[in-house]
PDB file of C-alpha atoms and ligand atoms in Angstrom:
ATOM      1  CA  MET A   1       0.299  -0.043  -0.071  1.00 54.00           C
ATOM      2  CA  THR A   2       1.564   3.400  -0.984  1.00 67.00           C
ATOM      3  CA  ALA A   3       2.139   6.008   1.960  1.00 75.00           C
ATOM      4  CA  PRO A   4      -0.561   8.905   2.022  1.00 83.00           C
ATOM      5  CA  VAL A   5       0.666  12.464   0.874  1.00 90.00           C
ATOM      6  CA  PRO A   6       1.664  14.368   4.121  1.00 96.00           C
ATOM      7  CA  LEU A   7      -0.175  17.407   4.745  1.00 98.00           C
ATOM      8  CA  ILE A   8       0.930  20.264   6.182  1.00 98.00           C
ATOM      9  CA  ALA A   9      -2.203  22.347   7.604  1.00 98.00           C
ATOM     10  CA  GLY A  10      -1.754  25.487   9.475  1.00 98.00           C
ATOM     11  CA  ASN A  11      -4.483  26.689  11.383  1.00 98.00           C
ATOM     12  CA  TRP A  12      -4.491  30.600  12.295  1.00 98.00           C
ATOM     13  CA  LYS A  13      -7.627  30.613  15.113  1.00 98.00           C
ATOM     14  CA  MET A  14      -8.964  33.704  15.556  1.00 98.00           C
ATOM     15  CA  HIS A  15      -5.655  35.344  14.170  1.00 98.00           C
ATOM     16  CA  GLY A  16      -4.614  37.880  11.586  1.00 98.00           C
ATOM     17  CA  LEU A  17      -5.662  40.914   9.299  1.00 98.00           C
ATOM     18  CA  ALA A  18      -5.554  41.452   6.233  1.00 98.00           C
ATOM     19  CA  ALA A  19      -1.660  42.519   7.174  1.00 98.00           C
ATOM     20  CA  ALA A  20      -1.063  39.001   8.083  1.00 98.00           C
ATOM     21  CA  LEU A  21      -1.863  38.303   4.340  1.00 98.00           C
ATOM     22  CA  ASP A  22       1.852  38.926   3.793  1.00 98.00           C
ATOM     23  CA  GLU A  23       3.433  35.941   5.830  1.00 98.00           C
ATOM     24  CA  ALA A  24       1.222  33.730   3.561  1.00 98.00           C
ATOM     25  CA  ARG A  25       2.403  34.808   0.696  1.00 98.00           C
ATOM     26  CA  ALA A  26       5.831  34.735   2.008  1.00 98.00           C
ATOM     27  CA  VAL A  27       4.675  30.926   2.879  1.00 98.00           C
ATOM     28  CA  ALA A  28       3.304  29.902  -0.624  1.00 97.00           C
ATOM     29  CA  ALA A  29       7.396  31.958  -2.059  1.00 96.00           C
ATOM     30  CA  GLY A  30       9.229  29.558   0.376  1.00 95.00           C
ATOM     31  CA  VAL A  31       7.512  26.302   0.230  1.00 94.00           C
ATOM     32  CA  GLY A  32       8.804  25.615  -3.694  1.00 80.00           C
ATOM     33  CA  ALA A  33       9.265  21.526  -3.745  1.00 74.00           C
ATOM     34  CA  ALA A  34       7.838  20.720  -0.645  1.00 67.00           C
ATOM     35  CA  GLY A  35       7.277  16.752  -0.403  1.00 81.00           C
ATOM     36  CA  ALA A  36       3.960  17.709   0.954  1.00 91.00           C
ATOM     37  CA  ARG A  37       0.570  19.157   0.431  1.00 96.00           C
ATOM     38  CA  VAL A  38       0.286  22.744   2.469  1.00 98.00           C
ATOM     39  CA  ALA A  39      -2.036  24.547   3.571  1.00 98.00           C
ATOM     40  CA  LEU A  40      -3.227  27.611   5.788  1.00 98.00           C
ATOM     41  CA  CYS A  41      -6.197  27.753   7.687  1.00 99.00           C
ATOM     42  CA  PRO A  42      -7.261  31.533   8.625  1.00 98.00           C
ATOM     43  CA  PRO A  43     -10.045  32.987  10.383  1.00 98.00           C
ATOM     44  CA  ALA A  44     -13.514  33.323   7.964  1.00 98.00           C
ATOM     45  CA  SER A  45     -13.138  36.381   7.371  1.00 98.00           C
ATOM     46  CA  LEU A  46      -9.489  36.635   5.537  1.00 98.00           C
ATOM     47  CA  VAL A  47     -10.687  33.110   3.454  1.00 98.00           C
ATOM     48  CA  HIS A  48     -11.192  34.636   0.392  1.00 98.00           C
ATOM     49  CA  ARG A  49      -8.687  37.055   0.249  1.00 98.00           C
ATOM     50  CA  MET A  50      -6.211  34.565   1.081  1.00 98.00           C
ATOM     51  CA  SER A  51      -7.186  32.503  -1.716  1.00 98.00           C
ATOM     52  CA  GLN A  52      -6.516  35.372  -4.011  1.00 98.00           C
ATOM     53  CA  ALA A  53      -3.572  36.037  -2.344  1.00 98.00           C
ATOM     54  CA  LEU A  54      -1.753  32.544  -3.038  1.00 98.00           C
ATOM     55  CA  ALA A  55      -4.052  31.869  -6.459  1.00 97.00           C
ATOM     56  CA  GLY A  56      -1.763  29.791  -8.272  1.00 95.00           C
ATOM     57  CA  SER A  57       0.466  29.132  -5.594  1.00 96.00           C
ATOM     58  CA  ALA A  58       1.323  25.795  -3.849  1.00 95.00           C
ATOM     59  CA  VAL A  59      -0.566  26.866  -0.832  1.00 98.00           C
ATOM     60  CA  LEU A  60      -4.154  25.476  -0.247  1.00 98.00           C
ATOM     61  CA  VAL A  61      -6.485  27.264   1.555  1.00 98.00           C
ATOM     62  CA  GLY A  62      -9.251  26.037   4.364  1.00 98.00           C
ATOM     63  CA  GLY A  63     -11.610  27.098   7.257  1.00 98.00           C
ATOM     64  CA  GLN A  64     -11.348  26.225  10.254  1.00 98.00           C
ATOM     65  CA  ASP A  65     -14.869  25.021  11.213  1.00 98.00           C
ATOM     66  CA  CYS A  66     -18.638  24.948   9.510  1.00 98.00           C
ATOM     67  CA  ARG A  67     -21.895  24.636  10.237  1.00 98.00           C
ATOM     68  CA  ALA A  68     -23.956  20.668   9.310  1.00 98.00           C
ATOM     69  CA  GLU A  69     -26.726  22.923   7.865  1.00 98.00           C
ATOM     70  CA  GLU A  70     -26.775  24.620   4.590  1.00 97.00           C
ATOM     71  CA  THR A  71     -28.314  27.823   5.173  1.00 97.00           C
ATOM     72  CA  GLY A  72     -30.537  28.518   7.339  1.00 98.00           C
ATOM     73  CA  ALA A  73     -31.061  31.429  10.852  1.00 98.00           C
ATOM     74  CA  PHE A  74     -28.346  30.778  12.435  1.00 98.00           C
ATOM     75  CA  THR A  75     -26.966  34.051  13.055  1.00 98.00           C
ATOM     76  CA  GLY A  76     -23.041  34.595  12.767  1.00 97.00           C
ATOM     77  CA  ASP A  77     -22.294  30.777  10.604  1.00 98.00           C
ATOM     78  CA  VAL A  78     -20.639  29.606   8.069  1.00 98.00           C
ATOM     79  CA  SER A  79     -21.270  26.823   5.731  1.00 98.00           C
ATOM     80  CA  ALA A  80     -19.366  24.678   4.078  1.00 98.00           C
ATOM     81  CA  GLU A  81     -20.756  26.086   0.906  1.00 98.00           C
ATOM     82  CA  MET A  82     -19.769  29.342   2.006  1.00 98.00           C
ATOM     83  CA  LEU A  83     -16.200  28.385   2.955  1.00 98.00           C
ATOM     84  CA  ALA A  84     -15.908  27.030  -0.670  1.00 98.00           C
ATOM     85  CA  ASP A  85     -17.421  30.117  -2.606  1.00 98.00           C
ATOM     86  CA  ALA A  86     -14.514  31.819  -0.826  1.00 98.00           C
ATOM     87  CA  GLY A  87     -12.145  29.740  -1.788  1.00 98.00           C
ATOM     88  CA  ALA A  88     -10.851  27.226   0.908  1.00 98.00           C
ATOM     89  CA  VAL A  89      -9.994  23.690  -0.136  1.00 98.00           C
ATOM     90  CA  LEU A  90     -10.397  22.388   3.047  1.00 98.00           C
ATOM     91  CA  VAL A  91     -11.786  22.541   6.677  1.00 99.00           C
ATOM     92  CA  ILE A  92     -10.866  21.820  10.413  1.00 99.00           C
ATOM     93  CA  LEU A  93     -13.370  20.237  11.911  1.00 98.00           C
ATOM     94  CA  GLY A  94     -13.515  19.332  15.282  1.00 98.00           C
ATOM     95  CA  HIS A  95     -11.039  21.221  16.553  1.00 98.00           C
ATOM     96  CA  SER A  96     -10.585  20.645  20.926  1.00 98.00           C
ATOM     97  CA  GLU A  97     -11.256  24.241  20.554  1.00 98.00           C
ATOM     98  CA  ARG A  98     -14.385  23.292  19.432  1.00 98.00           C
ATOM     99  CA  ARG A  99     -15.541  20.503  21.244  1.00 97.00           C
ATOM    100  CA  ALA A 100     -14.067  21.863  24.819  1.00 96.00           C
ATOM    101  CA  GLY A 101     -15.534  25.508  24.268  1.00 97.00           C
ATOM    102  CA  TYR A 102     -19.063  24.875  22.009  1.00 96.00           C
ATOM    103  CA  GLY A 103     -19.937  21.330  23.675  1.00 97.00           C
ATOM    104  CA  GLU A 104     -19.467  19.907  19.918  1.00 98.00           C
ATOM    105  CA  SER A 105     -20.018  16.434  20.632  1.00 98.00           C
ATOM    106  CA  ASP A 106     -18.654  13.083  17.566  1.00 98.00           C
ATOM    107  CA  ALA A 107     -22.466  13.542  16.004  1.00 98.00           C
ATOM    108  CA  LEU A 108     -22.201  16.905  14.933  1.00 98.00           C
ATOM    109  CA  VAL A 109     -18.931  17.172  13.976  1.00 98.00           C
ATOM    110  CA  ALA A 110     -19.942  14.207  11.527  1.00 98.00           C
ATOM    111  CA  ALA A 111     -22.618  16.130  10.822  1.00 98.00           C
ATOM    112  CA  LYS A 112     -20.242  18.936   9.744  1.00 98.00           C
ATOM    113  CA  THR A 113     -17.972  16.552   8.303  1.00 98.00           C
ATOM    114  CA  LEU A 114     -20.763  15.327   5.613  1.00 98.00           C
ATOM    115  CA  ALA A 115     -21.526  19.114   5.507  1.00 98.00           C
ATOM    116  CA  ALA A 116     -17.571  19.390   3.862  1.00 98.00           C
ATOM    117  CA  LEU A 117     -18.347  16.296   1.886  1.00 98.00           C
ATOM    118  CA  HIS A 118     -21.367  18.137   0.071  1.00 98.00           C
ATOM    119  CA  ALA A 119     -19.504  20.930   0.059  1.00 98.00           C
ATOM    120  CA  GLY A 120     -16.542  19.477  -1.972  1.00 98.00           C
ATOM    121  CA  LEU A 121     -14.036  20.198   0.590  1.00 98.00           C
ATOM    122  CA  GLU A 122     -11.837  18.088   2.396  1.00 98.00           C
ATOM    123  CA  PRO A 123     -12.129  17.865   5.966  1.00 98.00           C
ATOM    124  CA  ILE A 124      -9.302  17.294   8.485  1.00 98.00           C
ATOM    125  CA  VAL A 125     -11.034  15.881  11.711  1.00 98.00           C
ATOM    126  CA  CYS A 126      -8.992  16.694  15.034  1.00 98.00           C
ATOM    127  CA  VAL A 127      -9.690  13.849  17.771  1.00 98.00           C
ATOM    128  CA  GLY A 128      -7.401  14.084  20.935  1.00 98.00           C
ATOM    129  CA  GLU A 129      -7.230  13.007  24.532  1.00 98.00           C
ATOM    130  CA  THR A 130      -7.129  15.896  27.446  1.00 98.00           C
ATOM    131  CA  LEU A 131      -4.347  15.276  30.301  1.00 97.00           C
ATOM    132  CA  ALA A 132      -7.034  13.682  33.145  1.00 98.00           C
ATOM    133  CA  GLN A 133      -7.803  10.882  30.526  1.00 98.00           C
ATOM    134  CA  ARG A 134      -4.140  10.021  29.448  1.00 98.00           C
ATOM    135  CA  LYS A 135      -3.275   9.622  32.641  1.00 98.00           C
ATOM    136  CA  ALA A 136      -5.815   7.579  33.725  1.00 98.00           C
ATOM    137  CA  GLY A 137      -4.663   5.430  30.708  1.00 98.00           C
ATOM    138  CA  GLU A 138      -7.335   5.726  28.822  1.00 98.00           C
ATOM    139  CA  ALA A 139      -5.830   7.985  25.438  1.00 98.00           C
ATOM    140  CA  ILE A 140      -6.284   5.311  23.179  1.00 98.00           C
ATOM    141  CA  ALA A 141      -9.983   4.439  23.854  1.00 98.00           C
ATOM    142  CA  VAL A 142     -10.690   7.970  23.687  1.00 98.00           C
ATOM    143  CA  VAL A 143      -8.951   8.767  20.386  1.00 98.00           C
ATOM    144  CA  THR A 144     -10.417   5.421  18.664  1.00 98.00           C
ATOM    145  CA  ALA A 145     -13.665   6.469  20.388  1.00 98.00           C
ATOM    146  CA  GLN A 146     -14.016  10.172  18.356  1.00 98.00           C
ATOM    147  CA  VAL A 147     -12.473   8.382  15.022  1.00 98.00           C
ATOM    148  CA  ARG A 148     -15.445   6.384  14.940  1.00 98.00           C
ATOM    149  CA  GLY A 149     -18.380   8.436  16.306  1.00 98.00           C
ATOM    150  CA  SER A 150     -16.682  11.574  13.796  1.00 98.00           C
ATOM    151  CA  LEU A 151     -15.932  10.179  10.638  1.00 98.00           C
ATOM    152  CA  PRO A 152     -19.128   9.074   8.708  1.00 98.00           C
ATOM    153  CA  PRO A 153     -18.873   6.072   6.231  1.00 96.00           C
ATOM    154  CA  GLU A 154     -19.072   8.904   3.063  1.00 97.00           C
ATOM    155  CA  LEU A 155     -15.754   9.511   3.775  1.00 97.00           C
ATOM    156  CA  ALA A 156     -15.291   6.539   2.163  1.00 95.00           C
ATOM    157  CA  GLY A 157     -12.716   7.101  -1.249  1.00 93.00           C
ATOM    158  CA  ARG A 158     -12.740  10.629  -0.439  1.00 95.00           C
ATOM    159  CA  PRO A 159      -9.878  12.935   0.659  1.00 96.00           C
ATOM    160  CA  PHE A 160      -9.474  13.398   3.790  1.00 97.00           C
ATOM    161  CA  SER A 161      -7.015  13.619   7.090  1.00 98.00           C
ATOM    162  CA  VAL A 162      -7.726  12.707  11.423  1.00 98.00           C
ATOM    163  CA  ALA A 163      -4.933  14.995  13.528  1.00 98.00           C
ATOM    164  CA  TYR A 164      -4.584  13.702  16.488  1.00 98.00           C
ATOM    165  CA  GLU A 165      -3.911  16.668  19.392  1.00 98.00           C
ATOM    166  CA  PRO A 166      -3.613  16.005  22.768  1.00 98.00           C
ATOM    167  CA  VAL A 167      -5.602  18.573  24.182  1.00 98.00           C
ATOM    168  CA  TRP A 168      -2.700  19.105  26.885  1.00 98.00           C
ATOM    169  CA  ALA A 169       0.203  19.846  23.670  1.00 98.00           C
ATOM    170  CA  ILE A 170      -1.717  22.655  21.782  1.00 97.00           C
ATOM    171  CA  GLY A 171      -0.695  25.855  22.716  1.00 96.00           C
ATOM    172  CA  THR A 172       1.135  24.626  26.164  1.00 97.00           C
ATOM    173  CA  GLY A 173       5.135  24.114  24.112  1.00 96.00           C
ATOM    174  CA  LEU A 174       4.109  19.880  25.848  1.00 96.00           C
ATOM    175  CA  THR A 175       4.343  17.303  22.994  1.00 97.00           C
ATOM    176  CA  PRO A 176       3.833  13.543  23.351  1.00 98.00           C
ATOM    177  CA  THR A 177       6.961  11.812  23.421  1.00 98.00           C
ATOM    178  CA  THR A 178       7.940   9.949  20.157  1.00 98.00           C
ATOM    179  CA  PRO A 179       6.385   6.440  20.963  1.00 98.00           C
ATOM    180  CA  GLU A 180       3.438   7.849  21.874  1.00 98.00           C
ATOM    181  CA  ILE A 181       2.643   9.416  19.664  1.00 98.00           C
ATOM    182  CA  GLU A 182       3.253   6.504  17.504  1.00 98.00           C
ATOM    183  CA  GLU A 183       1.003   4.688  19.681  1.00 98.00           C
ATOM    184  CA  ILE A 184      -1.729   7.015  19.190  1.00 98.00           C
ATOM    185  CA  HIS A 185      -1.503   6.886  14.933  1.00 98.00           C
ATOM    186  CA  ARG A 186      -1.054   3.201  14.594  1.00 97.00           C
ATOM    187  CA  ALA A 187      -4.391   2.758  16.781  1.00 98.00           C
ATOM    188  CA  ILE A 188      -5.769   5.467  14.772  1.00 97.00           C
ATOM    189  CA  ARG A 189      -4.461   3.666  11.604  1.00 96.00           C
ATOM    190  CA  ALA A 190      -6.029   0.443  12.794  1.00 96.00           C
ATOM    191  CA  THR A 191      -9.727   2.131  13.306  1.00 97.00           C
ATOM    192  CA  LEU A 192      -9.573   3.573  10.150  1.00 96.00           C
ATOM    193  CA  ALA A 193      -8.437   0.180   8.401  1.00 95.00           C
ATOM    194  CA  ALA A 194     -11.555  -1.662  10.343  1.00 95.00           C
ATOM    195  CA  MET A 195     -13.927   1.537   9.026  1.00 96.00           C
ATOM    196  CA  PHE A 196     -13.028   1.980   5.733  1.00 94.00           C
ATOM    197  CA  ALA A 197     -11.806  -0.849   3.038  1.00 80.00           C
ATOM    198  CA  SER A 198      -8.245   0.996   2.502  1.00 69.00           C
ATOM    199  CA  ALA A 199      -7.693   4.073   3.910  1.00 70.00           C
ATOM    200  CA  GLN A 200      -5.403   5.915   2.699  1.00 83.00           C
ATOM    201  CA  ALA A 201      -6.168   8.900   4.523  1.00 96.00           C
ATOM    202  CA  PRO A 202      -2.944  10.708   6.212  1.00 97.00           C
ATOM    203  CA  ILE A 203      -2.851  11.192   9.700  1.00 98.00           C
ATOM    204  CA  LEU A 204      -1.240  13.994  11.308  1.00 98.00           C
ATOM    205  CA  TYR A 205      -0.174  15.769  14.300  1.00 98.00           C
ATOM    206  CA  GLY A 206      -0.967  18.906  16.265  1.00 98.00           C
ATOM    207  CA  GLY A 207       0.394  20.261  19.329  1.00 98.00           C
ATOM    208  CA  SER A 208       2.895  22.501  19.955  1.00 97.00           C
ATOM    209  CA  VAL A 209       4.975  21.625  16.626  1.00 98.00           C
ATOM    210  CA  LYS A 210       7.358  23.856  15.767  1.00 98.00           C
ATOM    211  CA  PRO A 211      10.935  23.924  13.939  1.00 98.00           C
ATOM    212  CA  GLY A 212      12.682  22.307  16.392  1.00 98.00           C
ATOM    213  CA  ASN A 213      10.651  19.395  16.654  1.00 98.00           C
ATOM    214  CA  ALA A 214       8.877  18.962  13.638  1.00 98.00           C
ATOM    215  CA  ALA A 215      11.871  16.910  11.731  1.00 97.00           C
ATOM    216  CA  GLU A 216      11.334  14.349  14.521  1.00 98.00           C
ATOM    217  CA  ILE A 217       7.446  13.881  15.095  1.00 98.00           C
ATOM    218  CA  LEU A 218       6.764  14.313  11.001  1.00 98.00           C
ATOM    219  CA  HIS A 219       9.080  10.709  10.794  1.00 97.00           C
ATOM    220  CA  ALA A 220       7.687   9.279  13.497  1.00 98.00           C
ATOM    221  CA  ALA A 221       5.469   6.082  12.440  1.00 96.00           C
ATOM    222  CA  GLU A 222       2.545   6.630  11.000  1.00 96.00           C
ATOM    223  CA  VAL A 223       2.763  10.246  11.197  1.00 98.00           C
ATOM    224  CA  GLY A 224       1.364  11.992   7.963  1.00 97.00           C
ATOM    225  CA  GLY A 225       1.736  15.399   8.504  1.00 98.00           C
ATOM    226  CA  ALA A 226       1.429  18.210  10.918  1.00 98.00           C
ATOM    227  CA  LEU A 227      -1.445  20.554  11.610  1.00 98.00           C
ATOM    228  CA  VAL A 228       0.116  23.531  13.295  1.00 98.00           C
ATOM    229  CA  GLY A 229      -1.286  26.850  15.745  1.00 98.00           C
ATOM    230  CA  GLY A 230       1.319  29.039  16.886  1.00 98.00           C
ATOM    231  CA  ALA A 231       4.202  28.208  14.640  1.00 98.00           C
ATOM    232  CA  SER A 232       2.150  28.421  11.378  1.00 98.00           C
ATOM    233  CA  LEU A 233       1.456  32.707  12.274  1.00 98.00           C
ATOM    234  CA  LYS A 234       5.264  33.279  11.056  1.00 98.00           C
ATOM    235  CA  ALA A 235       5.942  32.669   7.510  1.00 98.00           C
ATOM    236  CA  ALA A 236       9.465  31.856   8.759  1.00 98.00           C
ATOM    237  CA  ASP A 237       8.663  29.174  11.348  1.00 98.00           C
ATOM    238  CA  PHE A 238       5.780  27.598   9.366  1.00 98.00           C
ATOM    239  CA  LEU A 239       8.503  27.332   6.297  1.00 97.00           C
ATOM    240  CA  GLY A 240      11.204  25.745   9.173  1.00 97.00           C
ATOM    241  CA  ILE A 241       8.178  23.251   9.472  1.00 97.00           C
ATOM    242  CA  VAL A 242       7.673  22.319   6.284  1.00 96.00           C
ATOM    243  CA  GLY A 243      11.500  21.596   5.063  1.00 95.00           C
ATOM    244  CA  ALA A 244      11.467  19.689   8.006  1.00 95.00           C
ATOM    245  CA  LEU A 245      10.004  17.141   6.085  1.00 90.00           C
TER     246      LEU A 245
HETATM  247  C1  PEP B 301      -4.012  23.341  17.138  1.00 74.57           C
HETATM  248  O1  PEP B 301      -4.297  24.494  17.982  1.00 74.57           O
HETATM  249  O2  PEP B 301      -4.352  23.125  16.158  1.00 74.57           O
HETATM  250  C2  PEP B 301      -2.483  23.313  17.421  1.00 74.57           C
HETATM  251  C3  PEP B 301      -1.899  22.404  16.967  1.00 74.57           C
HETATM  252  O3  PEP B 301      -1.762  24.132  18.193  1.00 74.57           O
HETATM  253  P1  PEP B 301      -0.680  24.652  18.594  1.00 74.57           P
HETATM  254  O4  PEP B 301       0.507  24.050  17.900  1.00 74.57           O
HETATM  255  O5  PEP B 301      -0.117  26.386  19.423  1.00 74.57           O
HETATM  256  O6  PEP B 301       0.176  24.051  19.674  1.00 74.57           O
END
């Protein structure tokens, strides 16, 4: 079985005004012949402008969330079709900040993933355990249950990725050891294989990836790229991670 093409995606979270598009342009200018697909996921307010700024470059643009419904009275929300209309080709779904901050369940993440597919977006579905769950020895059970609950069967044969992001590693500077990352990624791979006949989806690692630790993480078994938060805001840092592959 051929290895999935790696994906390195930057999650800008709620950071970035128009001036930050210069960082995106610098990423596009510096990517060169990367061994991975490279994406930036800015706030919804910048998706259209970034997709225009990066048109013709190798850098893909993604959203950070979408509503499961196509349209309706959902003040402040953005549909998958709206993101695609603005130029996004990917969307992050089920990020732990949304699971924790907005009570998003696996079932809701699965519904959003289906909406993304219908809109032609490639979903990046996030999973990950809390520190308490890891300390209780529940990490594999929690993460594989999230994978089973958050990925609808309609993903079969469609491009998507899963991002393993331990909640306690996001924005903290802490990371699991390489064997700990490999253990979870192997469990996710086995779960995907059981769910989908031939799942070639890359399994990304996310949580305090920096230029200094990227090479070790990206070369770990079953790590098919990275979802990068803080270090994606500066082109030099993000390119340092892309170049570590
Ligand atoms: C994230 O929010 O997806 C993330 C991985 O953040 P950071 O890289 O800042 O830990």
